[in-house]
mmCIF file of C-alpha atoms in Angstrom:
data_model
loop_
_atom_site.group_PDB
_atom_site.id
_atom_site.type_symbol
_atom_site.label_atom_id
_atom_site.label_comp_id
_atom_site.label_asym_id
_atom_site.label_seq_id
_atom_site.Cartn_x
_atom_site.Cartn_y
_atom_site.Cartn_z
ATOM 1 C CA MET K 17 41.829 -34.172 7.773
ATOM 2 C CA THR K 18 42.513 -33.001 11.275
ATOM 3 C CA THR K 19 41.164 -29.880 12.854
ATOM 4 C CA THR K 20 43.500 -27.596 14.675
ATOM 5 C CA SER K 21 42.637 -24.915 17.177
ATOM 6 C CA THR K 22 43.316 -22.217 14.579
ATOM 7 C CA ASP K 23 40.869 -23.788 12.078
ATOM 8 C CA LYS K 24 37.822 -23.689 14.337
ATOM 9 C CA ARG K 25 34.905 -21.826 12.892
ATOM 10 C CA PRO K 26 31.889 -20.633 14.806
ATOM 11 C CA PRO K 27 28.887 -22.914 14.542
ATOM 12 C CA PHE K 28 26.321 -22.067 11.900
ATOM 13 C CA GLU K 29 23.724 -19.658 13.169
ATOM 14 C CA GLY K 30 20.433 -19.733 11.328
ATOM 15 C CA VAL K 31 18.109 -16.883 10.650
ATOM 16 C CA SER K 32 15.082 -16.443 12.857
ATOM 17 C CA ALA K 33 11.806 -17.653 11.367
ATOM 18 C CA THR K 34 10.022 -14.549 12.612
ATOM 19 C CA PRO K 35 10.870 -11.360 10.746
ATOM 20 C CA GLU K 36 12.425 -8.547 12.711
ATOM 21 C CA PRO K 37 10.476 -5.328 13.205
ATOM 22 C CA LEU K 38 11.199 -2.503 10.795
ATOM 23 C CA SER K 39 13.430 0.291 11.991
ATOM 24 C CA VAL K 40 11.774 3.690 12.397
ATOM 25 C CA LYS K 41 13.368 4.869 9.151
ATOM 26 C CA ASP K 42 12.272 1.760 7.216
ATOM 27 C CA ASP K 43 8.798 1.928 8.759
ATOM 28 C CA ARG K 44 8.381 5.497 7.514
ATOM 29 C CA SER K 45 9.859 4.625 4.101
ATOM 30 C CA MET K 46 7.503 1.709 3.519
ATOM 31 C CA ALA K 47 4.499 3.764 4.648
ATOM 32 C CA THR K 48 5.550 6.478 2.210
ATOM 33 C CA MET K 49 5.953 3.964 -0.612
ATOM 34 C CA ALA K 50 2.459 2.604 0.059
ATOM 35 C CA HIS K 51 1.043 6.069 -0.625
ATOM 36 C CA PHE K 52 3.335 6.891 -3.566
ATOM 37 C CA GLY K 53 2.350 3.552 -5.101
ATOM 38 C CA GLY K 54 -1.179 4.890 -5.475
ATOM 39 C CA VAL K 55 -0.014 6.575 -8.663
ATOM 40 C CA VAL K 56 -0.184 3.165 -10.355
ATOM 41 C CA GLY K 57 -3.220 1.870 -8.450
ATOM 42 C CA CYS K 58 -3.987 -0.249 -5.433
ATOM 43 C CA VAL K 59 -1.500 -3.073 -6.041
ATOM 44 C CA PRO K 60 1.586 -1.510 -4.347
ATOM 45 C CA ALA K 61 -0.369 -0.678 -1.187
ATOM 46 C CA ALA K 62 -1.866 -4.183 -1.151
ATOM 47 C CA ILE K 63 1.556 -5.816 -1.462
ATOM 48 C CA ILE K 64 3.081 -3.627 1.250
ATOM 49 C CA TYR K 65 0.106 -4.203 3.550
ATOM 50 C CA ALA K 66 0.135 -7.962 3.028
ATOM 51 C CA THR K 67 3.875 -8.427 3.477
ATOM 52 C CA LEU K 68 4.922 -5.794 6.020
ATOM 53 C CA ARG K 69 1.936 -5.065 8.260
ATOM 54 C CA ALA K 70 3.234 -7.283 11.056
ATOM 55 C CA ARG K 71 6.675 -5.648 11.017
ATOM 56 C CA GLY K 72 5.765 -1.977 11.448
ATOM 57 C CA ARG K 73 2.769 -0.257 13.027
ATOM 58 C CA PHE K 74 3.107 2.915 10.955
ATOM 59 C CA THR K 75 3.474 0.889 7.769
ATOM 60 C CA ALA K 76 0.391 -1.185 8.619
ATOM 61 C CA GLN K 77 -1.687 1.898 9.384
ATOM 62 C CA GLU K 78 -0.645 3.888 6.341
ATOM 63 C CA ALA K 79 -0.670 0.973 3.879
ATOM 64 C CA ARG K 80 -4.212 0.147 4.991
ATOM 65 C CA GLU K 81 -5.233 3.794 4.549
ATOM 66 C CA ALA K 82 -3.651 3.875 1.082
ATOM 67 C CA LEU K 83 -5.272 0.565 0.125
ATOM 68 C CA ASN K 84 -8.671 1.755 1.335
ATOM 69 C CA PHE K 85 -8.367 4.913 -0.740
ATOM 70 C CA THR K 86 -6.928 3.431 -3.937
ATOM 71 C CA LEU K 87 -9.064 0.298 -4.251
ATOM 72 C CA LEU K 88 -12.280 1.810 -5.611
ATOM 73 C CA PRO K 89 -10.655 4.383 -7.934
ATOM 74 C CA SER K 90 -8.405 1.642 -9.341
ATOM 75 C CA VAL K 91 -11.445 -0.469 -10.162
ATOM 76 C CA VAL K 92 -13.168 2.556 -11.738
ATOM 77 C CA VAL K 93 -10.107 3.261 -13.896
ATOM 78 C CA VAL K 94 -9.815 -0.356 -15.078
ATOM 79 C CA VAL K 95 -13.534 -0.617 -15.899
ATOM 80 C CA SER K 96 -13.525 2.782 -17.634
ATOM 81 C CA VAL K 97 -10.523 1.842 -19.744
ATOM 82 C CA ALA K 98 -12.228 -1.420 -20.717
ATOM 83 C CA LEU K 99 -15.406 0.460 -21.694
ATOM 84 C CA SER K 100 -13.515 3.143 -23.607
ATOM 85 C CA VAL K 101 -13.518 0.941 -26.692
ATOM 86 C CA VAL K 102 -17.329 1.101 -26.985
ATOM 87 C CA PRO K 103 -18.126 2.916 -30.240
ATOM 88 C CA GLY K 104 -19.802 6.297 -29.913
ATOM 89 C CA ILE K 105 -19.592 6.699 -26.143
ATOM 90 C CA GLY K 106 -16.189 5.227 -25.392
ATOM 91 C CA TRP K 107 -14.552 8.652 -25.244
ATOM 92 C CA ILE K 108 -16.661 9.470 -22.157
ATOM 93 C CA PHE K 109 -15.233 6.458 -20.339
ATOM 94 C CA GLY K 110 -11.752 7.471 -21.460
ATOM 95 C CA LEU K 111 -12.259 10.913 -19.919
ATOM 96 C CA ILE K 112 -13.602 9.352 -16.723
ATOM 97 C CA ALA K 113 -10.567 7.069 -16.494
ATOM 98 C CA ALA K 114 -8.176 9.986 -17.033
ATOM 99 C CA ALA K 115 -9.915 12.236 -14.495
ATOM 100 C CA VAL K 116 -10.055 9.535 -11.813
ATOM 101 C CA TRP K 117 -6.402 8.619 -12.398
ATOM 102 C CA VAL K 118 -5.291 12.266 -12.100
ATOM 103 C CA TYR K 119 -7.225 12.617 -8.827
ATOM 104 C CA LEU K 120 -5.756 9.344 -7.561
ATOM 105 C CA ALA K 121 -2.202 10.310 -8.517
ATOM 106 C CA VAL K 122 -2.317 13.814 -7.041
ATOM 107 C CA SER K 123 -3.937 12.608 -3.805
ATOM 108 C CA SER K 124 -1.393 9.794 -3.463
ATOM 109 C CA LEU K 125 1.552 12.135 -3.977
ATOM 110 C CA ILE K 126 0.232 14.614 -1.397
ATOM 111 C CA ALA K 127 -0.281 11.783 1.103
ATOM 112 C CA GLY K 128 3.174 10.332 0.430
ATOM 113 C CA ILE K 129 4.851 13.678 1.063
ATOM 114 C CA ARG K 130 3.005 14.147 4.362
ATOM 115 C CA VAL K 131 3.697 10.593 5.523
ATOM 116 C CA ASN K 132 7.377 10.946 4.635
ATOM 117 C CA ARG K 133 7.520 13.734 7.234
ATOM 118 C CA GLY K 134 6.314 11.226 9.834
ATOM 119 C CA ASN K 135 2.709 12.403 10.035
ATOM 120 C CA PRO K 136 -0.205 10.013 9.574
ATOM 121 C CA TYR K 137 -2.529 10.907 6.707
ATOM 122 C CA GLN K 138 -6.232 10.419 6.079
ATOM 123 C CA TYR K 139 -7.595 10.912 2.592
ATOM 124 C CA HIS K 140 -10.602 13.100 1.912
ATOM 125 C CA TYR K 141 -13.433 11.115 0.329
ATOM 126 C CA ASN K 142 -12.002 7.749 1.373
ATOM 127 C CA THR K 143 -14.609 5.038 0.775
ATOM 128 C CA ARG K 144 -12.877 2.501 3.069
ATOM 129 C CA ALA K 145 -13.668 -0.171 0.456
ATOM 130 C CA PHE K 146 -11.004 -2.588 1.702
ATOM 131 C CA ASP K 147 -12.361 -2.436 5.258
ATOM 132 C CA TRP K 148 -15.874 -3.053 3.958
ATOM 133 C CA PHE K 149 -14.774 -6.111 1.958
ATOM 134 C CA SER K 150 -12.741 -7.396 4.916
ATOM 135 C CA ARG K 151 -15.730 -7.196 7.262
ATOM 136 C CA ARG K 152 -18.009 -8.918 4.740
ATOM 137 C CA ARG K 153 -15.472 -11.689 4.234
ATOM 138 C CA ARG K 154 -15.164 -12.427 7.968
ATOM 139 C CA ARG K 155 -18.908 -13.039 8.358
#
């Protein structure tokens, strides 16, 4: 098979091994999703922080804030749900789980709305649990 001048294709160009930075719109969207994900717990913020923190400064900042806020309440909800099956007093743990989840969900939605407008957000009563664990782990 012979190649003619009309059959020439450009050489294959690979994709860069380093990910490109997020656009301003995508940076804001991912930061917003990190906060909105708090409705289901700390996992969405952890995934966004772990995968996208190097690609967008706003995403890194807001995902870390969301992860710091949602980590401890998520643990409280999971433990309370597990203890809700204890006979006699389990209903108390069920109420605790429901109350903490409602607080977590409402706070996450408020933060997501504010971040979607492009404003950074700091939660009231943030325990900064992720930062504490990170510092302890580095020692």
